[in-house]
Amino acid sequence: MSTPDYLAGYPETLQQQATSLLLNGRLGHYLEQKYPESHPVQNDKALYNYVCTLKNRYMKKAAPLSQARFDNKLNIVRQALGLHTYQAHLQGNKLKTRNSITVAALFREGPPEFLRMIVVHELAHFREKEHNKAFYQLCCHMEPDYHQLELDTRLWLLWRDHTRPA
């Protein structure tokens, strides 16, 4: 089995461990034990409310959220799990920004921790457009286990792709 794309930036030893767990059929069990629950966020309105709650808790002064939605084609088309888009426009003499968050629809069936990690990641883009040190510090401020959840999300995606019928 070749190196999984989801883990490409991780150390070789970690990639080997993940591949071994996957091939031995233990990766799914590991993930199900660690993340046994599902979440109730199943439609765009619930996602919007969920994102607004997190935004209002951690980023009160950031520009408002215009839209949050699930997208069935996001993972296929963009090779992304979530997407933050913003559009700046003038309103009188003020510059206004419209922020939108799109989450891959496959996260409807994932654990709540994975949805939170994706939303936190996209919310951090409200302040930091690039993936730099300040960006990841903001992610960790909103979700202290951000890096572990990111790794486990990648493992879940790897397991999900491996177990789906072709």
PDB file of C-alpha atoms in Angstrom:
ATOM      1  CA  MET A   1       0.000   0.000   0.000  1.00  0.00           C
ATOM      2  CA  SER A   2       1.382   3.420  -0.916  1.00  0.00           C
ATOM      3  CA  THR A   3       1.669   6.353   1.465  1.00  0.00           C
ATOM      4  CA  PRO A   4      -1.803   7.741   2.194  1.00  0.00           C
ATOM      5  CA  ASP A   5      -2.360  11.259   0.828  1.00  0.00           C
ATOM      6  CA  TYR A   6      -4.206  12.270   3.991  1.00  0.00           C
ATOM      7  CA  LEU A   7      -1.046  11.756   6.044  1.00  0.00           C
ATOM      8  CA  ALA A   8       1.511  13.092   3.551  1.00  0.00           C
ATOM      9  CA  GLY A   9       2.836  15.834   5.862  1.00  0.00           C
ATOM     10  CA  TYR A  10       3.278  13.554   8.870  1.00  0.00           C
ATOM     11  CA  PRO A  11       6.440  11.647   9.876  1.00  0.00           C
ATOM     12  CA  GLU A  12       7.129   8.351   8.103  1.00  0.00           C
ATOM     13  CA  THR A  13       6.778   6.352  11.350  1.00  0.00           C
ATOM     14  CA  LEU A  14       3.286   7.709  11.928  1.00  0.00           C
ATOM     15  CA  GLN A  15       2.308   6.937   8.341  1.00  0.00           C
ATOM     16  CA  GLN A  16       3.573   3.372   8.783  1.00  0.00           C
ATOM     17  CA  GLN A  17       1.621   2.946  12.031  1.00  0.00           C
ATOM     18  CA  ALA A  18      -1.557   4.211  10.379  1.00  0.00           C
ATOM     19  CA  THR A  19      -1.074   1.934   7.376  1.00  0.00           C
ATOM     20  CA  SER A  20      -0.441  -1.029   9.656  1.00  0.00           C
ATOM     21  CA  LEU A  21      -3.608  -0.338  11.693  1.00  0.00           C
ATOM     22  CA  LEU A  22      -5.579   0.053   8.480  1.00  0.00           C
ATOM     23  CA  LEU A  23      -4.329  -3.159   6.884  1.00  0.00           C
ATOM     24  CA  ASN A  24      -4.841  -5.134  10.108  1.00  0.00           C
ATOM     25  CA  GLY A  25      -8.428  -3.889  10.364  1.00  0.00           C
ATOM     26  CA  ARG A  26      -7.828  -2.118  13.677  1.00  0.00           C
ATOM     27  CA  LEU A  27      -8.054   1.523  12.589  1.00  0.00           C
ATOM     28  CA  GLY A  28     -11.864   1.563  12.502  1.00  0.00           C
ATOM     29  CA  HIS A  29     -12.047  -0.004  15.967  1.00  0.00           C
ATOM     30  CA  TYR A  30      -9.581   2.562  17.335  1.00  0.00           C
ATOM     31  CA  LEU A  31     -11.636   5.447  15.925  1.00  0.00           C
ATOM     32  CA  GLU A  32     -14.990   4.010  17.047  1.00  0.00           C
ATOM     33  CA  GLN A  33     -13.667   3.547  20.589  1.00  0.00           C
ATOM     34  CA  LYS A  34     -12.241   7.065  20.731  1.00  0.00           C
ATOM     35  CA  TYR A  35     -15.179   8.807  18.996  1.00  0.00           C
ATOM     36  CA  PRO A  36     -18.340   6.766  19.634  1.00  0.00           C
ATOM     37  CA  GLU A  37     -20.920   9.533  19.218  1.00  0.00           C
ATOM     38  CA  SER A  38     -22.460  11.309  16.255  1.00  0.00           C
ATOM     39  CA  HIS A  39     -23.679  14.889  16.208  1.00  0.00           C
ATOM     40  CA  PRO A  40     -27.125  16.405  15.597  1.00  0.00           C
ATOM     41  CA  VAL A  41     -25.903  18.995  13.026  1.00  0.00           C
ATOM     42  CA  GLN A  42     -27.469  17.542   9.883  1.00  0.00           C
ATOM     43  CA  ASN A  43     -28.677  20.497   7.820  1.00  0.00           C
ATOM     44  CA  ASP A  44     -27.490  23.934   6.765  1.00  0.00           C
ATOM     45  CA  LYS A  45     -29.580  25.822   9.331  1.00  0.00           C
ATOM     46  CA  ALA A  46     -28.194  23.725  12.200  1.00  0.00           C
ATOM     47  CA  LEU A  47     -24.667  24.192  10.822  1.00  0.00           C
ATOM     48  CA  TYR A  48     -25.164  27.965  10.631  1.00  0.00           C
ATOM     49  CA  ASN A  49     -26.336  28.048  14.262  1.00  0.00           C
ATOM     50  CA  TYR A  50     -23.427  25.826  15.334  1.00  0.00           C
ATOM     51  CA  VAL A  51     -20.853  28.008  13.569  1.00  0.00           C
ATOM     52  CA  CYS A  52     -22.405  31.209  14.940  1.00  0.00           C
ATOM     53  CA  THR A  53     -22.280  29.828  18.470  1.00  0.00           C
ATOM     54  CA  LEU A  54     -18.557  29.089  18.167  1.00  0.00           C
ATOM     55  CA  LYS A  55     -17.874  32.405  16.443  1.00  0.00           C
ATOM     56  CA  ASN A  56     -19.718  34.376  19.107  1.00  0.00           C
ATOM     57  CA  ARG A  57     -17.859  32.557  21.854  1.00  0.00           C
ATOM     58  CA  TYR A  58     -14.335  33.021  20.514  1.00  0.00           C
ATOM     59  CA  MET A  59     -14.452  35.748  17.867  1.00  0.00           C
ATOM     60  CA  LYS A  60     -17.096  38.298  18.875  1.00  0.00           C
ATOM     61  CA  LYS A  61     -15.398  41.193  17.081  1.00  0.00           C
ATOM     62  CA  ALA A  62     -14.788  39.362  13.818  1.00  0.00           C
ATOM     63  CA  ALA A  63     -16.888  40.126  10.767  1.00  0.00           C
ATOM     64  CA  PRO A  64     -20.327  38.477  10.845  1.00  0.00           C
ATOM     65  CA  LEU A  65     -21.047  35.124   9.257  1.00  0.00           C
ATOM     66  CA  SER A  66     -23.257  35.395   6.190  1.00  0.00           C
ATOM     67  CA  GLN A  67     -23.733  31.723   5.389  1.00  0.00           C
ATOM     68  CA  ALA A  68     -22.768  28.230   6.533  1.00  0.00           C
ATOM     69  CA  ARG A  69     -23.659  25.146   4.535  1.00  0.00           C
ATOM     70  CA  PHE A  70     -22.803  21.542   3.780  1.00  0.00           C
ATOM     71  CA  ASP A  71     -21.618  20.763   0.247  1.00  0.00           C
ATOM     72  CA  ASN A  72     -21.723  17.276  -1.317  1.00  0.00           C
ATOM     73  CA  LYS A  73     -19.079  18.109  -3.914  1.00  0.00           C
ATOM     74  CA  LEU A  74     -16.561  19.988  -1.780  1.00  0.00           C
ATOM     75  CA  ASN A  75     -14.200  17.096  -1.081  1.00  0.00           C
ATOM     76  CA  ILE A  76     -14.262  15.911  -4.688  1.00  0.00           C
ATOM     77  CA  VAL A  77     -13.951  19.263  -6.456  1.00  0.00           C
ATOM     78  CA  ARG A  78     -11.638  21.228  -4.179  1.00  0.00           C
ATOM     79  CA  GLN A  79      -9.778  18.487  -2.300  1.00  0.00           C
ATOM     80  CA  ALA A  80     -10.866  20.358   0.825  1.00  0.00           C
ATOM     81  CA  LEU A  81     -12.802  19.431   3.937  1.00  0.00           C
ATOM     82  CA  GLY A  82     -14.037  22.929   4.584  1.00  0.00           C
ATOM     83  CA  LEU A  83     -13.861  26.245   2.817  1.00  0.00           C
ATOM     84  CA  HIS A  84     -13.954  29.831   4.017  1.00  0.00           C
ATOM     85  CA  THR A  85     -14.834  32.426   1.427  1.00  0.00           C
ATOM     86  CA  TYR A  86     -15.128  36.127   1.888  1.00  0.00           C
ATOM     87  CA  GLN A  87     -16.236  38.934  -0.338  1.00  0.00           C
ATOM     88  CA  ALA A  88     -15.350  42.533   0.392  1.00  0.00           C
ATOM     89  CA  HIS A  89     -17.660  45.251  -0.889  1.00  0.00           C
ATOM     90  CA  LEU A  90     -18.174  48.947  -0.279  1.00  0.00           C
ATOM     91  CA  GLN A  91     -21.286  50.122   1.488  1.00  0.00           C
ATOM     92  CA  GLY A  92     -21.188  53.891   1.431  1.00  0.00           C
ATOM     93  CA  ASN A  93     -17.702  54.746   2.636  1.00  0.00           C
ATOM     94  CA  LYS A  94     -17.299  51.563   4.689  1.00  0.00           C
ATOM     95  CA  LEU A  95     -15.718  48.317   3.566  1.00  0.00           C
ATOM     96  CA  LYS A  96     -17.957  45.392   4.508  1.00  0.00           C
ATOM     97  CA  THR A  97     -17.006  41.733   4.347  1.00  0.00           C
ATOM     98  CA  ARG A  98     -19.319  38.787   3.768  1.00  0.00           C
ATOM     99  CA  ASN A  99     -17.946  35.575   5.262  1.00  0.00           C
ATOM    100  CA  SER A 100     -19.192  32.156   4.239  1.00  0.00           C
ATOM    101  CA  ILE A 101     -18.217  28.706   5.515  1.00  0.00           C
ATOM    102  CA  THR A 102     -18.767  25.516   3.558  1.00  0.00           C
ATOM    103  CA  VAL A 103     -18.190  22.085   5.118  1.00  0.00           C
ATOM    104  CA  ALA A 104     -17.875  18.830   3.178  1.00  0.00           C
ATOM    105  CA  ALA A 105     -21.151  16.924   3.516  1.00  0.00           C
ATOM    106  CA  LEU A 106     -19.346  13.770   4.625  1.00  0.00           C
ATOM    107  CA  PHE A 107     -18.922  15.398   8.044  1.00  0.00           C
ATOM    108  CA  ARG A 108     -22.641  14.980   8.674  1.00  0.00           C
ATOM    109  CA  GLU A 109     -21.840  11.364   9.502  1.00  0.00           C
ATOM    110  CA  GLY A 110     -18.615  11.999  11.421  1.00  0.00           C
ATOM    111  CA  PRO A 111     -18.056  12.508  15.128  1.00  0.00           C
ATOM    112  CA  PRO A 112     -18.843  15.933  16.625  1.00  0.00           C
ATOM    113  CA  GLU A 113     -15.159  16.513  17.389  1.00  0.00           C
ATOM    114  CA  PHE A 114     -14.272  16.327  13.691  1.00  0.00           C
ATOM    115  CA  LEU A 115     -16.996  18.804  12.723  1.00  0.00           C
ATOM    116  CA  ARG A 116     -15.768  21.157  15.443  1.00  0.00           C
ATOM    117  CA  MET A 117     -12.184  20.887  14.174  1.00  0.00           C
ATOM    118  CA  ILE A 118     -13.261  21.778  10.615  1.00  0.00           C
ATOM    119  CA  VAL A 119     -15.409  24.702  11.800  1.00  0.00           C
ATOM    120  CA  VAL A 120     -12.649  26.019  14.081  1.00  0.00           C
ATOM    121  CA  HIS A 121     -10.207  25.818  11.167  1.00  0.00           C
ATOM    122  CA  GLU A 122     -12.507  27.799   8.889  1.00  0.00           C
ATOM    123  CA  LEU A 123     -13.344  30.345  11.602  1.00  0.00           C
ATOM    124  CA  ALA A 124      -9.633  30.969  12.142  1.00  0.00           C
ATOM    125  CA  HIS A 125      -9.488  32.088   8.510  1.00  0.00           C
ATOM    126  CA  PHE A 126     -11.713  35.045   9.472  1.00  0.00           C
ATOM    127  CA  ARG A 127      -8.618  36.580  11.087  1.00  0.00           C
ATOM    128  CA  GLU A 128      -5.699  34.767   9.469  1.00  0.00           C
ATOM    129  CA  LYS A 129      -5.914  33.994   5.758  1.00  0.00           C
ATOM    130  CA  GLU A 130      -2.663  31.987   5.643  1.00  0.00           C
ATOM    131  CA  HIS A 131      -1.784  28.791   7.520  1.00  0.00           C
ATOM    132  CA  ASN A 132       0.871  30.392   9.702  1.00  0.00           C
ATOM    133  CA  LYS A 133       1.825  30.272  13.368  1.00  0.00           C
ATOM    134  CA  ALA A 134      -0.839  32.811  14.384  1.00  0.00           C
ATOM    135  CA  PHE A 135      -3.470  30.801  12.504  1.00  0.00           C
ATOM    136  CA  TYR A 136      -2.680  27.578  14.370  1.00  0.00           C
ATOM    137  CA  GLN A 137      -2.469  29.417  17.692  1.00  0.00           C
ATOM    138  CA  LEU A 138      -5.988  30.715  17.083  1.00  0.00           C
ATOM    139  CA  CYS A 139      -7.171  27.191  16.190  1.00  0.00           C
ATOM    140  CA  CYS A 140      -5.665  25.858  19.431  1.00  0.00           C
ATOM    141  CA  HIS A 141      -7.263  28.697  21.401  1.00  0.00           C
ATOM    142  CA  MET A 142     -10.706  27.687  20.119  1.00  0.00           C
ATOM    143  CA  GLU A 143      -9.999  23.921  20.305  1.00  0.00           C
ATOM    144  CA  PRO A 144      -7.097  22.905  22.591  1.00  0.00           C
ATOM    145  CA  ASP A 145      -6.946  19.409  21.006  1.00  0.00           C
ATOM    146  CA  TYR A 146      -6.921  20.842  17.484  1.00  0.00           C
ATOM    147  CA  HIS A 147      -3.791  19.045  16.257  1.00  0.00           C
ATOM    148  CA  GLN A 148      -4.866  15.640  17.603  1.00  0.00           C
ATOM    149  CA  LEU A 149      -8.326  16.083  16.111  1.00  0.00           C
ATOM    150  CA  GLU A 150      -6.802  17.025  12.767  1.00  0.00           C
ATOM    151  CA  LEU A 151      -4.723  13.836  12.779  1.00  0.00           C
ATOM    152  CA  ASP A 152      -7.684  11.696  13.850  1.00  0.00           C
ATOM    153  CA  THR A 153      -9.855  13.300  11.169  1.00  0.00           C
ATOM    154  CA  ARG A 154      -7.259  12.359   8.569  1.00  0.00           C
ATOM    155  CA  LEU A 155      -7.165   8.812   9.947  1.00  0.00           C
ATOM    156  CA  TRP A 156     -10.976   8.673   9.800  1.00  0.00           C
ATOM    157  CA  LEU A 157     -10.923   9.818   6.162  1.00  0.00           C
ATOM    158  CA  LEU A 158      -8.279   7.211   5.351  1.00  0.00           C
ATOM    159  CA  TRP A 159     -10.321   4.465   7.040  1.00  0.00           C
ATOM    160  CA  ARG A 160     -13.530   5.685   5.393  1.00  0.00           C
ATOM    161  CA  ASP A 161     -11.967   5.644   1.911  1.00  0.00           C
ATOM    162  CA  HIS A 162     -10.486   2.186   2.530  1.00  0.00           C
ATOM    163  CA  THR A 163     -13.757   0.632   3.721  1.00  0.00           C
ATOM    164  CA  ARG A 164     -16.095   2.211   1.156  1.00  0.00           C
ATOM    165  CA  PRO A 165     -17.121  -0.077  -1.684  1.00  0.00           C
ATOM    166  CA  ALA A 166     -15.482   0.907  -4.965  1.00  0.00           C
TER     167      ALA A 166
END
